[in-house]
PDB file of C-alpha atoms and ligand atoms in Angstrom:
ATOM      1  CA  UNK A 146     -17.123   8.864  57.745  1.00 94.00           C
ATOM      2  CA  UNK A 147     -13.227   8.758  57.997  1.00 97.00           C
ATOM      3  CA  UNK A 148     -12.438   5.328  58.928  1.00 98.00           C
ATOM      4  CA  UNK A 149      -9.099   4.607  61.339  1.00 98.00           C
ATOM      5  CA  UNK A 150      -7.185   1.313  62.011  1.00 98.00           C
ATOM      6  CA  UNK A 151      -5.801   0.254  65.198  1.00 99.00           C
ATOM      7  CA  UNK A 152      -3.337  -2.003  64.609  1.00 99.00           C
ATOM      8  CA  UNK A 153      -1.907  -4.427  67.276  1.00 98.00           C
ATOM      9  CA  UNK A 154       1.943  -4.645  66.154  1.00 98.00           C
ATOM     10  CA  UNK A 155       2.739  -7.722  68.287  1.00 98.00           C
ATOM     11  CA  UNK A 156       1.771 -10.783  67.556  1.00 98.00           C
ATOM     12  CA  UNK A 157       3.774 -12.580  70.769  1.00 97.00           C
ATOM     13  CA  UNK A 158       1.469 -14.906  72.375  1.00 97.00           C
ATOM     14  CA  UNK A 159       1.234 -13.271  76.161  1.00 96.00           C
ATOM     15  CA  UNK A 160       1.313 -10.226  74.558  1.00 98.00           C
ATOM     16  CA  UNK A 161       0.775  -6.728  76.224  1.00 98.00           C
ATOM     17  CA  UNK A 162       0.034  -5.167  72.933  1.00 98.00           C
ATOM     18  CA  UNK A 163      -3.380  -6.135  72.909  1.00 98.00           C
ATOM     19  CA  UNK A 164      -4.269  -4.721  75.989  1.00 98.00           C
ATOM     20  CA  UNK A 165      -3.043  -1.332  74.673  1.00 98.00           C
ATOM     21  CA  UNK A 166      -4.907  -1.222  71.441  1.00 98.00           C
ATOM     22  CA  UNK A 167      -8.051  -1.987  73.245  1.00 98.00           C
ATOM     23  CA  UNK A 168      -7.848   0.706  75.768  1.00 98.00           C
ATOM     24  CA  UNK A 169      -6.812   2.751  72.540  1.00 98.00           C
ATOM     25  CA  UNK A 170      -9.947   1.684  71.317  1.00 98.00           C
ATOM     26  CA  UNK A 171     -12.227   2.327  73.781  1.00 98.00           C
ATOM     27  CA  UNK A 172     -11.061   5.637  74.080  1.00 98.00           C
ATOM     28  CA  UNK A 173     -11.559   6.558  70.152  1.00 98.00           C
ATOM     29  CA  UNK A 174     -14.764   4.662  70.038  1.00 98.00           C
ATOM     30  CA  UNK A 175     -16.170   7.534  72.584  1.00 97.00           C
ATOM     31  CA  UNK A 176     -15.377   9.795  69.587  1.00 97.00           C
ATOM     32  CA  UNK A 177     -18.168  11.048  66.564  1.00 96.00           C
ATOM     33  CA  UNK A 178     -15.794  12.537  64.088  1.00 96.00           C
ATOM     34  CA  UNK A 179     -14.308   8.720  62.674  1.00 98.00           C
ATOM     35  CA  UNK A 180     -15.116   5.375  62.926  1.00 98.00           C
ATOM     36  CA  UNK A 181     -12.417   3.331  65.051  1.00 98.00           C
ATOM     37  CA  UNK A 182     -11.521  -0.644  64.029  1.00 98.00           C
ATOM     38  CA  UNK A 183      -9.133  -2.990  65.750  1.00 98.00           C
ATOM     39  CA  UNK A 184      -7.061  -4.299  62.918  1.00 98.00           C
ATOM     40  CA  UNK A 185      -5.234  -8.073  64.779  1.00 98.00           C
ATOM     41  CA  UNK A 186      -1.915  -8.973  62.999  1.00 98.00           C
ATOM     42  CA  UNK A 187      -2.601 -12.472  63.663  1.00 97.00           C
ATOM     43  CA  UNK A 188      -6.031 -12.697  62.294  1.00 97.00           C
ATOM     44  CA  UNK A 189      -4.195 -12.154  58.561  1.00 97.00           C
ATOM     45  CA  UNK A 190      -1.574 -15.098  58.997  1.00 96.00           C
ATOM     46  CA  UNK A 191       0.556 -13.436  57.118  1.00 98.00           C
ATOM     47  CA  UNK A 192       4.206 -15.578  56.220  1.00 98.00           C
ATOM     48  CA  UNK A 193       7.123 -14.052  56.073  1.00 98.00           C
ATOM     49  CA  UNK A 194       7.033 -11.636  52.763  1.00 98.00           C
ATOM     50  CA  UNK A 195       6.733 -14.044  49.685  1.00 98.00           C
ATOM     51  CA  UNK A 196       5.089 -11.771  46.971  1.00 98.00           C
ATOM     52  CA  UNK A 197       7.766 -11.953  44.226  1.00 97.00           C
ATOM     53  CA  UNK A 198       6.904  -8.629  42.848  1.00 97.00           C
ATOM     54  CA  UNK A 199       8.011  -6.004  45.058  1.00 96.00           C
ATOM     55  CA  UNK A 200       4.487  -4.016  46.511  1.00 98.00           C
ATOM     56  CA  UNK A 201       5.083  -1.330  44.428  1.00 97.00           C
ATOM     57  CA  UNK A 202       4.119  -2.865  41.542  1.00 97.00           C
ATOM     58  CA  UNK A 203       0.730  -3.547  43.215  1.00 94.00           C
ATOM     59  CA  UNK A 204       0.453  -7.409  41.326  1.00 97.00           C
ATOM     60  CA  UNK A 205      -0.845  -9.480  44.649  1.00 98.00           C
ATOM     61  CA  UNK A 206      -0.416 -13.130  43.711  1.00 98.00           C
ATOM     62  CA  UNK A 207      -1.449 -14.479  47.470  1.00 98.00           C
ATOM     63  CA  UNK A 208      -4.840 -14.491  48.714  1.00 98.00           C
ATOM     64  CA  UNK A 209      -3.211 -13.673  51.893  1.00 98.00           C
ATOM     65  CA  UNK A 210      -1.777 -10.182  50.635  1.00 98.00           C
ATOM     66  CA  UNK A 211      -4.974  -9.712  48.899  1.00 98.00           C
ATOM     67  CA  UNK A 212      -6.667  -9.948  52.469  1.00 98.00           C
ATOM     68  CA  UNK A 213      -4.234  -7.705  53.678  1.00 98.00           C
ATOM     69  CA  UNK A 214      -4.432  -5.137  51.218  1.00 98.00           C
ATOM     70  CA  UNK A 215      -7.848  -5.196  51.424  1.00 98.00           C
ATOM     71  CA  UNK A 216      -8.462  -4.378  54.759  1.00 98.00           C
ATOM     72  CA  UNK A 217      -5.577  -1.259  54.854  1.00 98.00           C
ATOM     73  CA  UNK A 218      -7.177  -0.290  51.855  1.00 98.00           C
ATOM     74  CA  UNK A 219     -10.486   0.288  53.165  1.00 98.00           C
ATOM     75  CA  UNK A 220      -9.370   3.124  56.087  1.00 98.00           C
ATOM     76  CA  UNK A 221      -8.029   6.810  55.972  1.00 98.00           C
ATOM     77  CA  UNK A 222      -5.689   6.429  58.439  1.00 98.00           C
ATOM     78  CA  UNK A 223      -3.544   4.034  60.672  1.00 99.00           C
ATOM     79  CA  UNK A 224      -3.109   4.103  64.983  1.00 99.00           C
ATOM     80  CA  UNK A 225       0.504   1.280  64.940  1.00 99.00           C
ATOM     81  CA  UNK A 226       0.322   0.279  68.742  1.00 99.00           C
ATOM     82  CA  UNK A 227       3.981  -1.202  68.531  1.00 98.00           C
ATOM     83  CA  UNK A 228       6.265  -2.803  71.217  1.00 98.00           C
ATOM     84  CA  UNK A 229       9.879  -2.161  70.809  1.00 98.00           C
ATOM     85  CA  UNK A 230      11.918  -5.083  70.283  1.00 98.00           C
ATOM     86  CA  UNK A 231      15.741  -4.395  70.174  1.00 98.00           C
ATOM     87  CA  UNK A 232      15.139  -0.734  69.529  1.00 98.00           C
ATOM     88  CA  UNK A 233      12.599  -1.206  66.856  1.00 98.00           C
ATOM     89  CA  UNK A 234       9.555  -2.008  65.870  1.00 98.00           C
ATOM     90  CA  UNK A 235       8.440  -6.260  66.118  1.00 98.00           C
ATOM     91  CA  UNK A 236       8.925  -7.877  63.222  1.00 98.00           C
ATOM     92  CA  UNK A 237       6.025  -8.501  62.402  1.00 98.00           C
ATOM     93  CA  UNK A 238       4.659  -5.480  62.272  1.00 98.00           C
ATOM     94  CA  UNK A 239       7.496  -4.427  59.527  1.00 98.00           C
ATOM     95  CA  UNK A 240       6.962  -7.438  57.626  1.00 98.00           C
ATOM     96  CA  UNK A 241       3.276  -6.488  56.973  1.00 98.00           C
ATOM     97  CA  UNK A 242       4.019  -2.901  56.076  1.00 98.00           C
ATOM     98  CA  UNK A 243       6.580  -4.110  53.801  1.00 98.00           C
ATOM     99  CA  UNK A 244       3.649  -6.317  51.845  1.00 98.00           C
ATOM    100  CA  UNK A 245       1.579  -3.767  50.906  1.00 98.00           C
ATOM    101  CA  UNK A 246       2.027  -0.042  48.916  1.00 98.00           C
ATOM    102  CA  UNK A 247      -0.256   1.973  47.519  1.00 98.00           C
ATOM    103  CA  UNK A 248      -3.136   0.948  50.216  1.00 98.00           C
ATOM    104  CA  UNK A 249      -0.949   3.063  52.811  1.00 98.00           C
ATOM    105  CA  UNK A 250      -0.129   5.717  50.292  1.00 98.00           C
ATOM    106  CA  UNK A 251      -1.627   9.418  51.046  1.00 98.00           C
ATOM    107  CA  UNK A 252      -3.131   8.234  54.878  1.00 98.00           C
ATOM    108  CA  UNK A 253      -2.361   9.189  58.195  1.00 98.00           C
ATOM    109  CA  UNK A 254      -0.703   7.762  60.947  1.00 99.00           C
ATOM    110  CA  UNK A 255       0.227   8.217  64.974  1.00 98.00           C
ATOM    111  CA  UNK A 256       1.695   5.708  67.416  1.00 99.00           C
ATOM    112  CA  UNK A 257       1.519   3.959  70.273  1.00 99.00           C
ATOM    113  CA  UNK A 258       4.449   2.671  72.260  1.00 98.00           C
ATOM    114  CA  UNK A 259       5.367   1.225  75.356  1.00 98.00           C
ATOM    115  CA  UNK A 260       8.722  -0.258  76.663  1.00 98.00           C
ATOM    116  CA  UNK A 261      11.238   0.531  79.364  1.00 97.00           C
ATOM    117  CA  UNK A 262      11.612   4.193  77.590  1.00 96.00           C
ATOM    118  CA  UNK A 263       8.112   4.072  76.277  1.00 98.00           C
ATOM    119  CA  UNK A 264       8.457   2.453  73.181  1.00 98.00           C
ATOM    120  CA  UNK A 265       9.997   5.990  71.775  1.00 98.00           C
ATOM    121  CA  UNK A 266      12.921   4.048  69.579  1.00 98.00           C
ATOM    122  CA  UNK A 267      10.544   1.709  67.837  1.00 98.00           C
ATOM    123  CA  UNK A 268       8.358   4.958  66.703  1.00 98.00           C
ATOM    124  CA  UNK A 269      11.584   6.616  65.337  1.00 98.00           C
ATOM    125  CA  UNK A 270      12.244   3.446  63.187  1.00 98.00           C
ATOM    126  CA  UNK A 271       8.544   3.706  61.607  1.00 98.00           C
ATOM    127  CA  UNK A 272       8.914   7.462  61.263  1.00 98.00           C
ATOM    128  CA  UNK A 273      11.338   6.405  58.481  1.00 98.00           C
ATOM    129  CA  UNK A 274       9.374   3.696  57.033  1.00 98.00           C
ATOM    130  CA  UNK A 275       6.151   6.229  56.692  1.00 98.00           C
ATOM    131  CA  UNK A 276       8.055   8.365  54.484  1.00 98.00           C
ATOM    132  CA  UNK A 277       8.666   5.927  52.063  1.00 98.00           C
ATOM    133  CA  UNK A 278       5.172   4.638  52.435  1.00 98.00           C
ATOM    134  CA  UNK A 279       4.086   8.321  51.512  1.00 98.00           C
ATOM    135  CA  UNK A 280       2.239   7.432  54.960  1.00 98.00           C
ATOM    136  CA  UNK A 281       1.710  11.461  56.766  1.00 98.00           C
ATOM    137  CA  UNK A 282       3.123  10.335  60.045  1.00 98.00           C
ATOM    138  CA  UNK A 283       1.260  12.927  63.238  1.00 98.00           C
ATOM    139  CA  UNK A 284       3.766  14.560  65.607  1.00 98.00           C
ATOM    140  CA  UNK A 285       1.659  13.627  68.887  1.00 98.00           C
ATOM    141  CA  UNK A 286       2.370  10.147  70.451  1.00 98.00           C
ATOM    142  CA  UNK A 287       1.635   7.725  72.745  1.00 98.00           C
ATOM    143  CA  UNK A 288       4.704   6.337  75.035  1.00 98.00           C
ATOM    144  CA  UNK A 289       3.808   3.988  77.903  1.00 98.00           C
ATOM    145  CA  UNK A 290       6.410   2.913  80.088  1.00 98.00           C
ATOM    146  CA  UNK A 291       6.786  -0.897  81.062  1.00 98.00           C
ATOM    147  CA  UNK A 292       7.837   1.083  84.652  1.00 98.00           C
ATOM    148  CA  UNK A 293       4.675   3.147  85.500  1.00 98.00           C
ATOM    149  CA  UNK A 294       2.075   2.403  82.850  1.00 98.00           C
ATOM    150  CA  UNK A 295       2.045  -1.550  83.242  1.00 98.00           C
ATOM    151  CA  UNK A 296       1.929  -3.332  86.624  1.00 97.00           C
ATOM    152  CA  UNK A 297       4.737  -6.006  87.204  1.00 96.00           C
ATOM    153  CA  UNK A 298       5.927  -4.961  83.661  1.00 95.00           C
ATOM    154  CA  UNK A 299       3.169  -6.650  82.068  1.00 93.00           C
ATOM    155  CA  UNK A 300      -0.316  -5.558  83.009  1.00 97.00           C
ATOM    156  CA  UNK A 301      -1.565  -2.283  81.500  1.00 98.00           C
ATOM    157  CA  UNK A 302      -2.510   0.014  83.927  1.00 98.00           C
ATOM    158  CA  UNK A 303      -1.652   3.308  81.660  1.00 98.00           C
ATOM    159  CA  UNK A 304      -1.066   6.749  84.343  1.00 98.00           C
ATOM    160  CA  UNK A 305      -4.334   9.460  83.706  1.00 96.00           C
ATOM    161  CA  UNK A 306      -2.325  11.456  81.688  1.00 98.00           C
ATOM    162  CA  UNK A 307      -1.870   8.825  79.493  1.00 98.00           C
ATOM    163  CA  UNK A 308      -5.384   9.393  78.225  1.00 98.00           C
ATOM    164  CA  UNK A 309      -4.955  12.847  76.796  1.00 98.00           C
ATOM    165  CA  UNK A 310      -2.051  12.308  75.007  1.00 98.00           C
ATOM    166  CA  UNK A 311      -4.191   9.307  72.618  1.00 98.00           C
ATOM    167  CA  UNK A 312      -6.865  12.109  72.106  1.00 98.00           C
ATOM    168  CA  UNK A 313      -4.367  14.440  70.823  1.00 98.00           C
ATOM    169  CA  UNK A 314      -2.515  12.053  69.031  1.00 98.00           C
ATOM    170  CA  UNK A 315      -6.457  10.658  67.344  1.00 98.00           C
ATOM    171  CA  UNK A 316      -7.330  14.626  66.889  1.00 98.00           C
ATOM    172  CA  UNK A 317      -4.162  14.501  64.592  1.00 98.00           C
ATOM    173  CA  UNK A 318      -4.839  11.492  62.869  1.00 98.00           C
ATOM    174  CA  UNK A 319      -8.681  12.046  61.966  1.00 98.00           C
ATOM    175  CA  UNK A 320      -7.432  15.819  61.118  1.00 98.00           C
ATOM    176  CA  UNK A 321      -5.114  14.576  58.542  1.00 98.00           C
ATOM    177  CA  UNK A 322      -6.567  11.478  57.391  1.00 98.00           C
ATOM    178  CA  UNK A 323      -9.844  13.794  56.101  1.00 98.00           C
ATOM    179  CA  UNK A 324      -7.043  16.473  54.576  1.00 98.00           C
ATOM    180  CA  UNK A 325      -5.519  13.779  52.434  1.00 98.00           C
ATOM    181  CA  UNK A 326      -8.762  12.520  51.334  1.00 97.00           C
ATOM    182  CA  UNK A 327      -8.417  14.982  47.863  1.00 97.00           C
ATOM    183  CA  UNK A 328      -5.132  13.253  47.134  1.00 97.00           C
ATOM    184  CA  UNK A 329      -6.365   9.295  47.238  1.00 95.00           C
ATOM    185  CA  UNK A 330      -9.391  10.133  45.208  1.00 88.00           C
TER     186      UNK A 330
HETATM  187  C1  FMN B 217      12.652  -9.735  71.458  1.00 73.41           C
HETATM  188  C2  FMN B 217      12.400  -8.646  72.462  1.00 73.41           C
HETATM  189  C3  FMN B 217      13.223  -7.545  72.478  1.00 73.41           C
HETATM  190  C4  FMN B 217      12.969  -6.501  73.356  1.00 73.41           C
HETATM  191  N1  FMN B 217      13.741  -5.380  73.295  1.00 73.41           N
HETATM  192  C5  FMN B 217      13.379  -4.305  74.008  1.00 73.41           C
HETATM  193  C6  FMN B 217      14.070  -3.067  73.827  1.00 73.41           C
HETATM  194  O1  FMN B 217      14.981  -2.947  73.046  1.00 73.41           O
HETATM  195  N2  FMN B 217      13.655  -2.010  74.555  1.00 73.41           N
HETATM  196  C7  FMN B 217      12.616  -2.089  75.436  1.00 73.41           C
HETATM  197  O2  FMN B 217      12.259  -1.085  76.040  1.00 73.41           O
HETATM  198  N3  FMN B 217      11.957  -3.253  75.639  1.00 73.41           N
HETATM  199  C8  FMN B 217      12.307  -4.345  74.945  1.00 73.41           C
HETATM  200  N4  FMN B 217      11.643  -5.519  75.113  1.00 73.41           N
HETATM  201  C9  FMN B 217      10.571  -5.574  76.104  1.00 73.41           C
HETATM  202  C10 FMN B 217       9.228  -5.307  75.433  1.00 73.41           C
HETATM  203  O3  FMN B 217       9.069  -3.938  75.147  1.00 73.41           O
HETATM  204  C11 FMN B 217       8.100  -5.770  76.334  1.00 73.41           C
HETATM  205  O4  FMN B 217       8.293  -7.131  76.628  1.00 73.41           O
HETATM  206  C12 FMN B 217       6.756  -5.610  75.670  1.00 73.41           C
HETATM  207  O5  FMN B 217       5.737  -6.027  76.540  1.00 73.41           O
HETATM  208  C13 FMN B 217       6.674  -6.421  74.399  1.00 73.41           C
HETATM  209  O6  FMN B 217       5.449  -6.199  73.740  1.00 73.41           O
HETATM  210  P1  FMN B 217       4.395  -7.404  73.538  1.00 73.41           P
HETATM  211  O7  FMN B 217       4.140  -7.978  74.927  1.00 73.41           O
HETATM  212  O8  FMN B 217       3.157  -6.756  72.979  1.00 73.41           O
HETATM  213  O9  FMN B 217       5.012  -8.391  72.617  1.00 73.41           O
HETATM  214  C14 FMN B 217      11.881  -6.577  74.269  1.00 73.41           C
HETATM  215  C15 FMN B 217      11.078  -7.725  74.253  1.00 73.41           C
HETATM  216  C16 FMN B 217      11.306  -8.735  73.364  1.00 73.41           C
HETATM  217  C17 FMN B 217      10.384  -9.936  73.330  1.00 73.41           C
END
């Protein structure tokens, strides 16, 4: 069964990025075709990026990366739910791409967003950082806005439309994720 990651790309305590991945969540998890996992930045602990090989090279010296790579290693493809900090992604969430290589290599990915204008700037940032990932990066995505999909700017209460656009943004990541399989074996 293709296996999918839902990774919460904030690791801010008071966080709304939680919220989001879990009502990502329980909207794949209704789903057959994959098996859907909530993947928690700050269950890993991960430091600032201290390998002293660069990823590429695939020569993990910290059990922490080895956690890491472990876990991305084990799905076919990736759902980032990312804030946007100063039109980007959070740190964070670019400093634990950055630790790993080959365990993204030849999966899929989609996105989703949320800021004042949806979170759209942050995605554009990670589009570029999939390519050199070799990470197949899905054209549908999710964009809430801090305005209309959040309540007081802070609780998630997404619009009903909102809910379509994850299950065409999951049909294109379990589609692609299962096409790539030939190329990881
Ligand atoms: C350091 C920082 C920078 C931010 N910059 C932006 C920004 O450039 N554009 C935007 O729409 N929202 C910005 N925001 C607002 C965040 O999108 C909003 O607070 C969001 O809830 C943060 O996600 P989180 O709660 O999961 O950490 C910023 C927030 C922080 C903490």
């Amino acid at each position: 069964m293709t296996k999918i990651a839902i990774i919460i790309g904030s690791t801010r305590p008071g966080r709304s990025g939680e919220a989001v991945a879990r009502w990502v969540h329980d909207i794949a998890t209704k789903r057959q075709d994959a098996e859907f996992e909530l993947v928690d930045l700050k269950n890993f602990g991960l430091p600032h990026l201290d390998e002293v090989m660069p990823a590429a090279m695939g020569q993990y010296s910290h059990p922490h990366t080895r956690a890491w790579a472990e876990t991305i290693d084990s799905f076919d493809g990736y759902v980032f739910v990312t804030p946007e900090y100063n039109h980007s992604t959070s740190g964070a969430l670019k400093n634990a791409i950055d630790f790993l290589y080959a365990e993204w290599n030849n999966k899929a990915a989609g996105f989703v967003s949320y800021g004042s204008a949806g979170g759209t700037r942050a995605v554009e940032h990670l589009r570029l950082v999939m390519g050199e990932l070799q990470v197949a990066d899905v054209r549908a995505q999710v964009a809430l806005s801090l305005f209309t999909d959040f309540e007081h700017f802070s609780v998630l209460n997404p619009a009903a439309h909102q809910e379509d656009a994850v299950t065409a943004m999951l049909d294109q990541v379990v589609a692609w994720g299962e096409a790539l399989q030939p190329l990881r074996q």
